[in-house]
Coordinates of C-alpha atoms in Angstrom, one line a residue:
Chain N
M71 CA 3.0 -9.1 -21.2
T72 CA 1.9 -12.4 -20.4
F73 CA -1.8 -13.5 -20.1
Y74 CA -1.9 -13.3 -16.6
Q75 CA -0.5 -9.7 -16.6
G76 CA -3.1 -8.9 -18.9
I77 CA -5.7 -10.3 -16.8
A78 CA -4.3 -8.3 -13.9
E79 CA -4.1 -5.1 -15.9
G80 CA -8.0 -5.8 -17.0
L81 CA -8.9 -6.1 -13.2
F82 CA -6.7 -2.9 -12.2
F83 CA -8.9 -0.9 -15.0
A84 CA -12.1 -2.4 -13.6
F85 CA -11.3 -1.3 -10.2
V86 CA -10.5 2.2 -11.6
I87 CA -13.8 2.4 -13.5
L88 CA -15.5 1.5 -10.2
V89 CA -14.1 4.2 -8.4
V90 CA -14.5 6.8 -11.3
L91 CA -18.5 5.6 -11.7
G92 CA -18.9 5.3 -8.1
S93 CA -17.7 9.0 -7.6
L94 CA -19.6 10.5 -10.5
I95 CA -23.0 8.8 -8.9
T96 CA -22.2 10.0 -5.6
I97 CA -21.7 13.6 -6.6
R98 CA -24.3 13.6 -9.4
A99 CA -27.3 11.8 -7.9
K100 CA -30.2 13.5 -6.6
M101 CA -31.6 10.9 -4.4
L102 CA -29.4 10.9 -1.2
M103 CA -29.8 7.0 -1.1
K104 CA -28.2 6.5 -4.7
T105 CA -25.7 9.1 -3.2
V106 CA -24.4 6.5 -0.5
L107 CA -24.9 3.6 -2.8
G108 CA -22.5 5.3 -5.1
L109 CA -20.1 6.0 -2.3
A110 CA -20.1 2.2 -1.5
V111 CA -19.3 1.4 -5.2
A112 CA -16.3 4.0 -5.1
L113 CA -15.1 2.6 -1.7
L114 CA -15.3 -1.0 -3.2
G115 CA -13.3 0.1 -6.3
V116 CA -10.6 1.9 -3.5
A117 CA -10.5 -1.5 -1.7
G118 CA -9.4 -3.2 -5.1
I119 CA -6.8 -0.4 -5.5
Y120 CA -5.4 -1.2 -2.2
F121 CA -5.1 -4.7 -3.1
Y122 CA -2.9 -3.9 -6.2
L123 CA -1.0 -1.7 -3.7
G124 CA 0.1 -4.7 -1.9
S125 CA -2.0 -4.8 1.3
M126 CA -4.7 -7.5 1.5
F127 CA -5.3 -6.7 5.2
L128 CA -6.3 -3.0 4.4
T129 CA -8.4 -4.3 1.4
L130 CA -10.6 -6.4 4.0
M131 CA -10.7 -3.6 6.5
Q132 CA -11.9 -1.2 3.7
I133 CA -14.9 -3.4 3.0
L134 CA -15.3 -4.1 6.5
V135 CA -15.1 -0.8 8.3
Y136 CA -16.3 1.6 5.2
I137 CA -18.8 -0.3 3.1
G138 CA -19.8 -2.3 6.1
A139 CA -20.0 0.4 8.7
I140 CA -19.9 3.7 7.7
C141 CA -22.6 3.4 4.7
I142 CA -24.7 1.5 6.9
V143 CA -24.5 4.6 9.5
M144 CA -25.3 7.2 6.6
I145 CA -28.3 5.3 5.5
F146 CA -29.4 5.0 9.2
G147 CA -29.1 8.5 9.0
I148 CA -31.3 9.0 5.9
M149 CA -33.7 6.7 7.1
V150 CA -34.6 8.6 10.4
G151 CA -33.8 12.2 9.2
Y152 CA -36.0 13.0 6.3
T153 CA -38.4 12.2 3.7
P154 CA -36.7 11.5 0.4
T155 CA -39.0 13.6 -1.9
E156 CA -38.3 17.1 -0.7
V157 CA -34.6 16.7 -0.8
A158 CA -34.6 15.0 -4.2
E159 CA -35.8 18.3 -6.0
K160 CA -33.4 20.9 -4.3
S161 CA -30.2 18.7 -4.1
I162 CA -28.8 20.6 -7.2
K163 CA -30.2 24.0 -7.0
D164 CA -28.6 26.8 -8.4
W165 CA -26.0 27.7 -10.7
R166 CA -23.9 29.9 -8.4
N167 CA -23.1 26.7 -6.4
K168 CA -22.3 24.7 -9.8
F169 CA -20.0 27.3 -11.1
L170 CA -18.0 27.5 -7.8
A171 CA -17.9 23.9 -7.4
V172 CA -16.6 23.3 -11.0
S173 CA -14.2 26.2 -10.9
S174 CA -12.6 24.9 -7.5
A175 CA -12.3 21.2 -8.7
V176 CA -10.9 21.9 -11.9
T177 CA -8.3 24.4 -10.6
A178 CA -7.4 21.9 -7.6
F179 CA -7.0 19.1 -10.4
L180 CA -4.8 20.9 -12.8
L181 CA -2.6 22.3 -9.9
I182 CA -2.0 19.0 -8.4
L183 CA -1.8 17.1 -11.7
V184 CA 1.1 19.6 -12.7
C185 CA 2.8 18.7 -9.4
V186 CA 2.4 15.0 -9.9
L187 CA 3.8 14.9 -13.2
K188 CA 6.4 17.7 -12.8
T189 CA 8.2 15.8 -9.7
H190 CA 10.9 13.4 -10.0
W191 CA 10.1 11.0 -7.3
V192 CA 12.9 9.3 -5.8
P193 CA 12.4 5.8 -4.1
A194 CA 13.8 5.6 -0.7
V195 CA 16.7 2.7 -0.2
A196 CA 14.7 -0.6 -0.3
G197 CA 14.7 -2.2 3.3
N198 CA 12.0 -4.2 4.5
R199 CA 9.3 -5.5 1.7
D200 CA 7.1 -7.1 4.2
F201 CA 3.5 -6.1 3.7
S202 CA 1.9 -8.9 5.7
A203 CA -0.4 -8.1 8.4
V204 CA 1.9 -9.8 10.9
H205 CA 4.7 -7.2 10.2
L206 CA 1.8 -4.4 10.5
G207 CA 0.6 -5.6 13.8
H208 CA 4.2 -5.8 15.1
E209 CA 4.7 -2.3 14.2
F210 CA 1.4 -1.1 15.4
L211 CA 1.9 -2.4 18.9
Y212 CA 5.5 -1.5 19.2
T213 CA 6.6 1.6 17.0
Y214 CA 3.3 3.3 16.2
C215 CA 1.6 2.2 19.9
L216 CA 0.4 5.8 20.2
A217 CA -1.4 5.8 17.1
F218 CA -3.0 2.7 18.1
E219 CA -4.0 4.2 21.6
L220 CA -5.2 7.4 20.2
I221 CA -7.7 5.7 17.7
S222 CA -9.2 3.6 20.4
V223 CA -9.8 6.5 22.7
I224 CA -11.0 8.9 19.7
L225 CA -13.4 6.1 18.7
L226 CA -14.6 5.8 22.3
I227 CA -15.1 9.4 22.9
A228 CA -17.0 9.7 19.2
I229 CA -19.4 7.1 20.6
V230 CA -20.1 8.4 23.8
G231 CA -20.6 11.9 22.0
A232 CA -22.8 10.5 19.4
I233 CA -25.2 9.0 21.7
I234 CA -25.4 11.9 23.9
L235 CA -26.1 14.2 20.9
A236 CA -28.7 11.9 19.4
R237 CA -30.5 11.0 22.4
G238 CA -31.0 14.3 23.9
G239 CA -31.3 16.9 21.1
G240 CA -29.8 19.5 23.2
A241 CA -33.1 21.3 23.9
K242 CA -33.9 19.7 27.5
T243 CA -32.5 21.6 30.6
A244 CA -32.5 20.1 34.0
V245 CA -35.8 21.9 34.9
D246 CA -37.6 19.7 32.1
L247 CA -37.2 16.6 33.8
P248 CA -39.9 15.1 35.9
A249 CA -38.1 14.8 39.1
E250 CA -36.8 18.2 38.9
K251 CA -40.1 19.6 38.4
K252 CA -41.3 18.1 41.5
I253 CA -38.7 19.3 43.5
S254 CA -39.2 23.0 42.3
A255 CA -42.9 22.7 43.0
V256 CA -42.3 21.7 46.5
R257 CA -40.0 24.1 47.0
E258 CA -42.4 26.8 45.6
E259 CA -44.8 25.8 48.0
K260 CA -42.4 26.2 50.8
G261 CA -41.9 29.7 49.6
E262 CA -38.1 28.9 48.5
T263 CA -36.8 30.3 45.3
S264 CA -36.4 27.6 42.9
V265 CA -32.9 26.9 41.5
Chain X
M236 CA 5.7 -3.1 -22.5
I237 CA 4.9 -1.1 -19.5
L238 CA 2.3 -1.8 -17.1
I239 CA 0.2 0.9 -16.0
S240 CA -0.8 -0.6 -12.5
H241 CA 3.0 -0.5 -11.7
H242 CA 3.5 3.4 -12.1
L243 CA 3.0 5.8 -9.1
S244 CA 1.5 8.3 -11.1
T245 CA -1.5 6.3 -12.0
Y246 CA -2.5 5.9 -8.4
L247 CA -1.7 9.7 -7.5
I248 CA -3.9 10.7 -10.3
L249 CA -6.5 8.5 -9.0
G250 CA -6.1 10.0 -5.5
V251 CA -6.4 13.5 -7.1
F252 CA -9.6 12.4 -8.7
L253 CA -11.1 11.2 -5.6
L254 CA -10.2 14.8 -4.0
I255 CA -11.6 16.7 -6.7
A256 CA -14.7 14.8 -6.6
G257 CA -15.2 15.1 -2.8
I258 CA -14.5 18.9 -3.3
Y259 CA -17.2 19.2 -6.0
G260 CA -19.7 17.3 -4.1
L261 CA -18.9 19.3 -0.9
I262 CA -19.9 22.5 -2.6
Q263 CA -22.7 21.2 -4.6
H264 CA -24.7 19.1 -2.3
K265 CA -27.6 20.5 -0.6
S266 CA -27.7 18.3 2.5
F267 CA -25.6 17.4 5.3
I268 CA -25.4 13.8 4.4
G269 CA -24.3 14.7 0.8
M270 CA -21.7 16.8 2.4
L271 CA -20.8 14.0 4.7
V272 CA -20.4 11.4 1.7
S273 CA -18.2 13.8 -0.2
T274 CA -15.9 14.2 3.0
E275 CA -15.5 10.4 2.7
L276 CA -14.5 10.5 -0.6
I277 CA -11.6 13.4 0.1
L278 CA -10.5 11.1 3.1
N279 CA -10.2 7.9 0.7
G280 CA -8.3 10.0 -1.9
A281 CA -5.8 10.8 0.8
G282 CA -5.7 7.1 1.8
V283 CA -4.9 6.2 -1.6
N284 CA -2.1 8.6 -1.9
F285 CA -0.6 7.4 1.4
M286 CA -0.8 3.7 0.3
A287 CA 0.8 4.6 -3.0
F288 CA 3.7 6.5 -1.9
N289 CA 4.0 3.6 0.9
R290 CA 4.1 0.9 -2.1
F291 CA 6.7 2.8 -4.4
L292 CA 8.8 5.2 -2.2
A293 CA 8.8 4.2 1.5
P294 CA 11.5 2.1 3.0
D295 CA 9.3 0.6 5.4
P296 CA 5.8 -0.8 4.0
A297 CA 4.1 -0.9 7.3
V298 CA 4.1 3.2 7.7
G299 CA 1.6 3.7 5.2
Q300 CA -0.8 1.1 6.3
V301 CA -0.6 2.5 9.6
I302 CA -1.5 6.1 8.6
T303 CA -4.2 4.8 6.3
L304 CA -6.0 2.4 9.2
F305 CA -5.5 5.5 11.1
I306 CA -7.5 7.9 8.5
M307 CA -10.2 4.8 8.6
G308 CA -10.4 5.2 12.2
I309 CA -11.1 9.0 11.9
A310 CA -13.5 8.7 9.3
A311 CA -15.5 5.8 11.3
A312 CA -15.6 8.5 14.3
E313 CA -16.4 11.4 12.1
A314 CA -19.1 9.5 10.6
A315 CA -20.9 8.6 13.8
I316 CA -20.6 12.3 15.2
V317 CA -21.7 13.7 12.2
V318 CA -24.9 11.5 11.7
S319 CA -25.6 12.2 15.4
F320 CA -25.4 15.8 14.6
I321 CA -27.8 15.6 11.6
L322 CA -30.4 14.0 14.0
A323 CA -30.1 16.5 16.4
V324 CA -30.4 19.5 13.8
F325 CA -33.4 17.6 11.9
R326 CA -35.3 17.5 15.4
K327 CA -34.8 21.2 16.1
Y328 CA -35.2 22.5 12.3
H329 CA -37.1 19.7 10.6
S330 CA -34.7 20.0 7.8
I331 CA -31.2 18.9 6.7
D332 CA -30.6 21.6 4.2
P333 CA -27.4 23.7 5.4
D334 CA -29.3 26.9 3.9
E335 CA -31.9 26.5 6.4
V336 CA -30.0 25.9 9.3
D337 CA -28.8 29.8 9.8
E338 CA -29.8 30.8 13.2
L339 CA -26.2 32.6 13.4
H340 CA -26.7 34.1 9.9
G341 CA -23.4 32.9 8.8

């Protein structure tokens, strides 16, 4: 192992530790703000893992999209939604939930670990080893065009739906609006049944 | 000397760790935002898995990256929708505790 390989391994372990620490903060923190900050740390570690898996583009997208956008959206949700002290006390509440969480997590971990270690993974015949963003963009716009279009449509629908949900609150009916009230008042004066 | 970062199993175990951390948090958290955060951990575990198989086993390295980008897009849409849900729920119930939003008695 050369000197540079040693540095690379050390960095890899640093990223793994970031992922593990961030996940532990995420699932153990009592304050919701710390939960989201722990998520940001874990996602930074995952970005480093993507770098070691050969994709510089995905590393940057992970930092941009996850840490830059999703975490900020969650922090907005926290700031608008609640007062921190009330949730802090009951974030880790009863032993039944904790028992369920630990047992299901340990069971899933052991089952999948056995699958991972017992399986003999066979690599495919090496064809193209081009990890560049140019190749990725070419594949996105030609072979996987449907995925590309689908994601844009999904994002559009999600944004419009989010605006409608967050603005209206779901409680208003047409009668509550001022213009509709006027119309129904005029109709009642004339003796018509309101809609 | 075998480098540990050149092994498929390392990345798969890391993905499993993210998955179980997400499951644990999903069950144990007592607020909608905590559950949303745990869901993001699960999605990231899936992304790490796809990228690991892409790096070590797949014939064309673009496939896993395309899927991982797709997962990122889904996660962004999901986060926006869920946060607006949380706002709507908070406006109606003045709480983000899943135990208190029980009008359907589920």
